[in-house]
One Martini backbone bead per residue (centre of mass of N, CA, C, O) as a GRO file, in nm:
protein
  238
    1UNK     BB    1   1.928  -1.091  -5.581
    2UNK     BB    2   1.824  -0.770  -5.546
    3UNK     BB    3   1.868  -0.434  -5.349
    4UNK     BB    4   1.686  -0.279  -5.524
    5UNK     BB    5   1.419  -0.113  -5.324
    6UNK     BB    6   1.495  -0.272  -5.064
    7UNK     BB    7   1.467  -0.013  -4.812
    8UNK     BB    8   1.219  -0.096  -4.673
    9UNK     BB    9   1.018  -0.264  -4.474
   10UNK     BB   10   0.801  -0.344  -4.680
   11UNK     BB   11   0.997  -0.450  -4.878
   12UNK     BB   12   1.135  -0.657  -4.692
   13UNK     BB   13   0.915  -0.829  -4.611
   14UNK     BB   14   0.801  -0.904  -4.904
   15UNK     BB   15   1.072  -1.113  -4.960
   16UNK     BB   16   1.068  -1.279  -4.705
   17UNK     BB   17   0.780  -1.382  -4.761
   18UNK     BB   18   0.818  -1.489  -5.042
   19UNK     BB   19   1.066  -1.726  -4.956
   20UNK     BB   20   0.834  -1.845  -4.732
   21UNK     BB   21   0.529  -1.859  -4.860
   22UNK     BB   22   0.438  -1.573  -4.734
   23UNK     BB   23   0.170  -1.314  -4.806
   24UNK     BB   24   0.021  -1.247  -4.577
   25UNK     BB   25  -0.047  -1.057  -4.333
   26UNK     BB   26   0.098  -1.258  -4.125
   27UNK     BB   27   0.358  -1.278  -4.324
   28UNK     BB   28   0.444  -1.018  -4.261
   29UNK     BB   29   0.472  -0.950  -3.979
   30UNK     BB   30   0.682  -1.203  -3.955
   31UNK     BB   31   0.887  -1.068  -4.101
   32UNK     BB   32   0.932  -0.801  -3.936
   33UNK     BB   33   1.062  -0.988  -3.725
   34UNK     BB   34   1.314  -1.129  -3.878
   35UNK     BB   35   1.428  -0.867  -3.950
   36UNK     BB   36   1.463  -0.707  -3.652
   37UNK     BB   37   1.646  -0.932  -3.574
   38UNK     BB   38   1.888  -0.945  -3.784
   39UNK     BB   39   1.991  -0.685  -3.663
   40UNK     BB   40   2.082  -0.781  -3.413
   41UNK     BB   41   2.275  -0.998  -3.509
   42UNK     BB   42   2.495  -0.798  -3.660
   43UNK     BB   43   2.557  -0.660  -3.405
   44UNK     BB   44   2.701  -0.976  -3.307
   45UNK     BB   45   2.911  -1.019  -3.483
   46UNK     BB   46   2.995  -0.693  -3.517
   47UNK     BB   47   3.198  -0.387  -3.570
   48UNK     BB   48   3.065  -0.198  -3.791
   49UNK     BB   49   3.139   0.113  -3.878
   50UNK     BB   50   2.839   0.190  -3.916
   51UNK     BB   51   2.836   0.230  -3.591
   52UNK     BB   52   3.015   0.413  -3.560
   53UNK     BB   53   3.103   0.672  -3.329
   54UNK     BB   54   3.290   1.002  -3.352
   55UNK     BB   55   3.325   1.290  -3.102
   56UNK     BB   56   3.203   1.284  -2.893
   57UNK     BB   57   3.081   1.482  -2.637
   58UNK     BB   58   3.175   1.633  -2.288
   59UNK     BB   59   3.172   1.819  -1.982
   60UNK     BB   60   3.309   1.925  -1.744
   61UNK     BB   61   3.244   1.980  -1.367
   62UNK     BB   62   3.369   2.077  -1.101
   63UNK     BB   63   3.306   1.822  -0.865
   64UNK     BB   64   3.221   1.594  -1.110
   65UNK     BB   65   3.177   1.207  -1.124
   66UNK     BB   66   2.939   1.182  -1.378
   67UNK     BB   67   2.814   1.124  -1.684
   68UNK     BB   68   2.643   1.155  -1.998
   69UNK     BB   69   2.558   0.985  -2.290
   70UNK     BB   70   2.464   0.894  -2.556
   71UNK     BB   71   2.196   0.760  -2.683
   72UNK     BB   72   2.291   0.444  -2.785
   73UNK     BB   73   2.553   0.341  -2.618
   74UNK     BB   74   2.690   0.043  -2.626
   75UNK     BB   75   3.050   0.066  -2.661
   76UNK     BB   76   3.338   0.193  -2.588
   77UNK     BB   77   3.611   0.252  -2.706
   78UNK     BB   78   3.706   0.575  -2.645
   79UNK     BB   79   3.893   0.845  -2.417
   80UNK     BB   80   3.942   1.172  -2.457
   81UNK     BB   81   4.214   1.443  -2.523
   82UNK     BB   82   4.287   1.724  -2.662
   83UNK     BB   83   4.572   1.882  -2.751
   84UNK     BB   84   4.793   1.969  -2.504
   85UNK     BB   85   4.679   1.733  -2.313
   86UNK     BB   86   4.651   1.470  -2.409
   87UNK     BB   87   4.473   1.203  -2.387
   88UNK     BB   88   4.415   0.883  -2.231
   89UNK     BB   89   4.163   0.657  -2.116
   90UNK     BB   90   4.104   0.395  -1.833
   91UNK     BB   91   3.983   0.163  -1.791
   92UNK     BB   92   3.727   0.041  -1.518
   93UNK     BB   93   3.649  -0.188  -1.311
   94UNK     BB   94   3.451  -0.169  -1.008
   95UNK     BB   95   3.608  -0.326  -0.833
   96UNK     BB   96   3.872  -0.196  -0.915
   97UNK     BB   97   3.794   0.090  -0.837
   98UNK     BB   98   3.741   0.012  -0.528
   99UNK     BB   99   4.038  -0.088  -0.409
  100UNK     BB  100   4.204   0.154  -0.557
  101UNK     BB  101   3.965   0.385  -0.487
  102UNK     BB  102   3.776   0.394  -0.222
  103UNK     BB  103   3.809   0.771  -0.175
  104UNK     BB  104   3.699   0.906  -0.458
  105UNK     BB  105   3.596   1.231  -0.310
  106UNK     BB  106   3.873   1.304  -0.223
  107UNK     BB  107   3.981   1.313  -0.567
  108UNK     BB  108   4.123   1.601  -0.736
  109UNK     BB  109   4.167   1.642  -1.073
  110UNK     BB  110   4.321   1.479  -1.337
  111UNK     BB  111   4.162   1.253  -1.543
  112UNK     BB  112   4.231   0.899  -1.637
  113UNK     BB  113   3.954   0.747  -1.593
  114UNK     BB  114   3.691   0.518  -1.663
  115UNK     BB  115   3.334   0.435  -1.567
  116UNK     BB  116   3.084   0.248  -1.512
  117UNK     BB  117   2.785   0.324  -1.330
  118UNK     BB  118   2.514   0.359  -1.513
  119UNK     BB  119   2.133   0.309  -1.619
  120UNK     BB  120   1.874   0.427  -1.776
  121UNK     BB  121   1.535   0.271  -1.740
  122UNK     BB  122   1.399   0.418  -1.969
  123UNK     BB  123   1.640   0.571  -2.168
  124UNK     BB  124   1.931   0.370  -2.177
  125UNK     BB  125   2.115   0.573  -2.047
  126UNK     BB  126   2.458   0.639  -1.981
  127UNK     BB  127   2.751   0.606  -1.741
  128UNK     BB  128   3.060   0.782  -1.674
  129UNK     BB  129   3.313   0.786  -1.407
  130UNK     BB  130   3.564   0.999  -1.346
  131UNK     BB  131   3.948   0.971  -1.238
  132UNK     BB  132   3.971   1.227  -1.113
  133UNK     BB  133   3.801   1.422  -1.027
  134UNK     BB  134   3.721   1.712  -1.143
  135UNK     BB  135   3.869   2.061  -1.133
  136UNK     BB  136   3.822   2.200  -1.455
  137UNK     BB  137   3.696   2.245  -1.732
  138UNK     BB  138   3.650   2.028  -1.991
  139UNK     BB  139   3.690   1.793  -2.312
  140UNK     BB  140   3.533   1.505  -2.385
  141UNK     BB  141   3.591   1.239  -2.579
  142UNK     BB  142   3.410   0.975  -2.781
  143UNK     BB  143   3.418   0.657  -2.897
  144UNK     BB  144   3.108   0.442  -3.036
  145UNK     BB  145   2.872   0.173  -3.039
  146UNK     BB  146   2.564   0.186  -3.183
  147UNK     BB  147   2.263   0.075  -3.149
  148UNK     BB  148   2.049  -0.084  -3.305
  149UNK     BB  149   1.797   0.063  -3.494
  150UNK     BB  150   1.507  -0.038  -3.551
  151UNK     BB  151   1.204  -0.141  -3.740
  152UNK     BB  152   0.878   0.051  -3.735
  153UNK     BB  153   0.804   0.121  -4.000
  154UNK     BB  154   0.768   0.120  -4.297
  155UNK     BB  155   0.919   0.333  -4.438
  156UNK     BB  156   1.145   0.254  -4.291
  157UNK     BB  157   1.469   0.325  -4.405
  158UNK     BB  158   1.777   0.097  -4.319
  159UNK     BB  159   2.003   0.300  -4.393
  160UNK     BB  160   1.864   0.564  -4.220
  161UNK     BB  161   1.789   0.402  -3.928
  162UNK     BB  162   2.035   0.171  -3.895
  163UNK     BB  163   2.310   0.240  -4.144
  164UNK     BB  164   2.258   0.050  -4.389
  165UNK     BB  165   2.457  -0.036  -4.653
  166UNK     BB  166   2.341  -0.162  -4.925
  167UNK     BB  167   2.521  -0.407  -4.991
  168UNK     BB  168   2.388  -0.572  -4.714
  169UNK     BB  169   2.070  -0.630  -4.788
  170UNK     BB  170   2.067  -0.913  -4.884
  171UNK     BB  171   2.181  -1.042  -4.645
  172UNK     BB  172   1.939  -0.973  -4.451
  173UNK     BB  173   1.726  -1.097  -4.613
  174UNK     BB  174   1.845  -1.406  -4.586
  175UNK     BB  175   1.845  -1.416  -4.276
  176UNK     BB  176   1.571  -1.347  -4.217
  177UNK     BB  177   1.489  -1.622  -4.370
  178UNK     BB  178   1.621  -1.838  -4.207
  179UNK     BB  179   1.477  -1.723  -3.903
  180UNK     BB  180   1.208  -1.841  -4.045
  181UNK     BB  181   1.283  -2.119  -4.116
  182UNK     BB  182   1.300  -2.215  -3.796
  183UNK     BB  183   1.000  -2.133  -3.702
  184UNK     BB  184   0.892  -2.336  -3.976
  185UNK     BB  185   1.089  -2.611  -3.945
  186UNK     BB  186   1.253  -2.604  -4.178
  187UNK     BB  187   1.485  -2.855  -4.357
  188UNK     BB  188   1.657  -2.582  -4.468
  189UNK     BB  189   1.793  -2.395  -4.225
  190UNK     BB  190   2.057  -2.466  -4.178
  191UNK     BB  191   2.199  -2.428  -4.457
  192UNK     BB  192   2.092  -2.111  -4.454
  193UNK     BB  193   2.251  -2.031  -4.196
  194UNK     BB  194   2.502  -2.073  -4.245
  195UNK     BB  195   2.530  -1.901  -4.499
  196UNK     BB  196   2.436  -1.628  -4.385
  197UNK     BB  197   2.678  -1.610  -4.150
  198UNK     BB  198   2.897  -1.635  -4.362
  199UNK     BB  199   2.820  -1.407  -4.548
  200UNK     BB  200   2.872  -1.194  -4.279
  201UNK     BB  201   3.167  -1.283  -4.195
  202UNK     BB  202   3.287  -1.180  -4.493
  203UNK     BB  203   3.220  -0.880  -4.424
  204UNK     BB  204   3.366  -0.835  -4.214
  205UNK     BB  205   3.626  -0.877  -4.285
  206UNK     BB  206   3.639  -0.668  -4.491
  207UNK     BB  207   3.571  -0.427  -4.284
  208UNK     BB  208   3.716  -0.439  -3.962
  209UNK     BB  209   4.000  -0.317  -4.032
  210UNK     BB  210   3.903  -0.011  -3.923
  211UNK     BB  211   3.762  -0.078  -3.658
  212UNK     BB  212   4.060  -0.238  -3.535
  213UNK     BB  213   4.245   0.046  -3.597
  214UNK     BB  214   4.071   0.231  -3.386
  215UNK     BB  215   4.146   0.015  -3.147
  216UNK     BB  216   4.470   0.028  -3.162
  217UNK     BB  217   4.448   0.361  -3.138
  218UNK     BB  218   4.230   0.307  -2.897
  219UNK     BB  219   4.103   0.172  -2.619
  220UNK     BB  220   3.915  -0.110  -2.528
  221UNK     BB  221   3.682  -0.309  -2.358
  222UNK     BB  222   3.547  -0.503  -2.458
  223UNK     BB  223   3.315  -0.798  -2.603
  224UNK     BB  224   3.147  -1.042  -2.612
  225UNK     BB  225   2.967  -1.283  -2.845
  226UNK     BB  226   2.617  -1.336  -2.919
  227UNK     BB  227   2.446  -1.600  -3.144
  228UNK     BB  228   2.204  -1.596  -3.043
  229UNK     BB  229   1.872  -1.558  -3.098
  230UNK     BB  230   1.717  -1.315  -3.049
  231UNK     BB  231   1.505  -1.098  -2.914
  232UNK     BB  232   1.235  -0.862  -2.905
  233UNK     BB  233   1.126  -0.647  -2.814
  234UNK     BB  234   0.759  -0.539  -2.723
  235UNK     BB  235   0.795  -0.290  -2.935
  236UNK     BB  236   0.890  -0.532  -3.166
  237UNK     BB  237   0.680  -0.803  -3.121
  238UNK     BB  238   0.839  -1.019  -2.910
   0.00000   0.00000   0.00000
C-alpha cells in the first residue's frame, strides 16, 4: 500500500473502508471514526517528536503564582529559564507541595518549582502555579507534549492538522483497518493489531532517541501509558 495522496481525511477513510469491505456511506463514516481512534491510540503509544513543541513562553507578573499554558497542552516536559539567570523548574505533585510548603503566599522570590493547578473545562487549557511566587517579571519558557489533534472535516489533510509525518500515514491506515476489523468482530482481527501495534512500536523506536535526548537534557513529569482502545469525544462522533 503507498501513502502517496492518502493525506486527507476523505483520502484515509476511503483506504480504510476498501480494506474492511464497506466503501457506502455508512462505512466511510465509520473509517473516519476509525481513523480518529487510530490517531489517539499513536498518541498513546509515546512521544513522538512531531508531538512536542519547545519555546513556548509565559511572563510572570510580581505577586502572581498561577500562569495558564498554550491550549492543548498534554504534558510538560521542562520548564525553565534562560541567559544569566538559567535554571531549570522542579515539578512537584499537589500533595508534596502543599505538606512542603504550606503557607506558600507568604513565600515570594524567585521560583525554582511548579505544579500543575487546574484545567479549564470549557476549553481544556491547563495551569500551572510557580513557587515561590514571583517577585518579578521574567520570561518561563517551557517545552511540552501537544494533545493530538483529531481530523474533523473531510479535507482535512492528517500531515497538517495532527501534524503526522508522511512516512507514517500507511501504518495510521493499518492500525485504523486494525480497530475497525475488530468492531466488525472480524476473525483476524488479532493478528492485524498485533501486526499494526508492533509497526508502531517500531517507528516509535526508530524516532523516540530524539525525544528521550529531550527528556534527559530537561526534567520531565513522567506519564503511565494507556493501550487500551480510545473512545472518541461526542464532537468527532464517539
Amino acid at each position: 500500500m503507498s501513502a502517496t495522496d492518502l493525506f486527507t481525511l476523505t483520502d484515509l477513510s476511503l483506504e480504510v473502508a476498501q480494506i474492511l469491505g464497506d466503501t457506502s456511506d455508512i462505512g466511510i463514516a465509520k473509517a473516519k471514526k476509525f481513523i480518529n481512534r487510530a490517531l489517539i491510540r499513536v498518541s498513546e503509544i509515546g512521544d513522538f517528536p512531531f508531538l512536542v513543541i519547545e519555546g513556548a513562553s509565559f511572563a510572570t507578573v510580581a505577586s502572581t503564582e498561577t500562569y495558564g499554558l498554550a491550549v492543548g497542552v498534554k504534558r510538560i516536559l521542562a520548564v525553565y529559564v534562560t541567559g544569566n539567570s538559567a535554571r531549570k523548574f522542579t515539578l512537584m505533585n499537589n500533595r508534596d507541595f502543599r505538606e512542603r510548603f504550606p503557607n506558600v503566599s507568604s513565600s515570594v522570590g524567585t521560583p525554582y518549582f511548579y505544579r500543575y493547578t487546574k484545567t479549564d473545562t470549557t476549553t481544556g487549557q491547563r495551569y500551572v502555579g510557580l513557587y515561590p511566587i514571583p517577585s518579578a517579571v521574567e520570561t518561563i519558557y517551557y517545552d511540552y507534549i501537544k494533545e493530538m489533534v483529531l481530523l474533523t472535516n473531510n479535507t482535512d489533510d492528517v500531515r497538517i492538522v495532527s501534524g503526522l509525518p508522511d512516512y507514517m500515514v500507511d501504518a495510521l491506515i493499518e492500525l485504523a483497518a486494525a480497530i475497525g476489523m475488530r468492531e466488525q468482530d472480524d476473525e483476524n482481527y488479532e493478528g492485524a493489531m498485533a501486526e499494526a501495534i508492533a509497526r508502531w512500536n517500531n517507528l516509535y523506536l526508530e524516532n523516540n532517541s530524539e525525544i528521550d535526548d529531550r527528556i534527559r537534557a530537561r526534567p520531565s513529569d513522567g506519564q503511565s501509558l494507556d493501550y487500551l482502545d480510545p473512545k472518541l469525544p461526542s464532537n468527532y462522533g464517539g
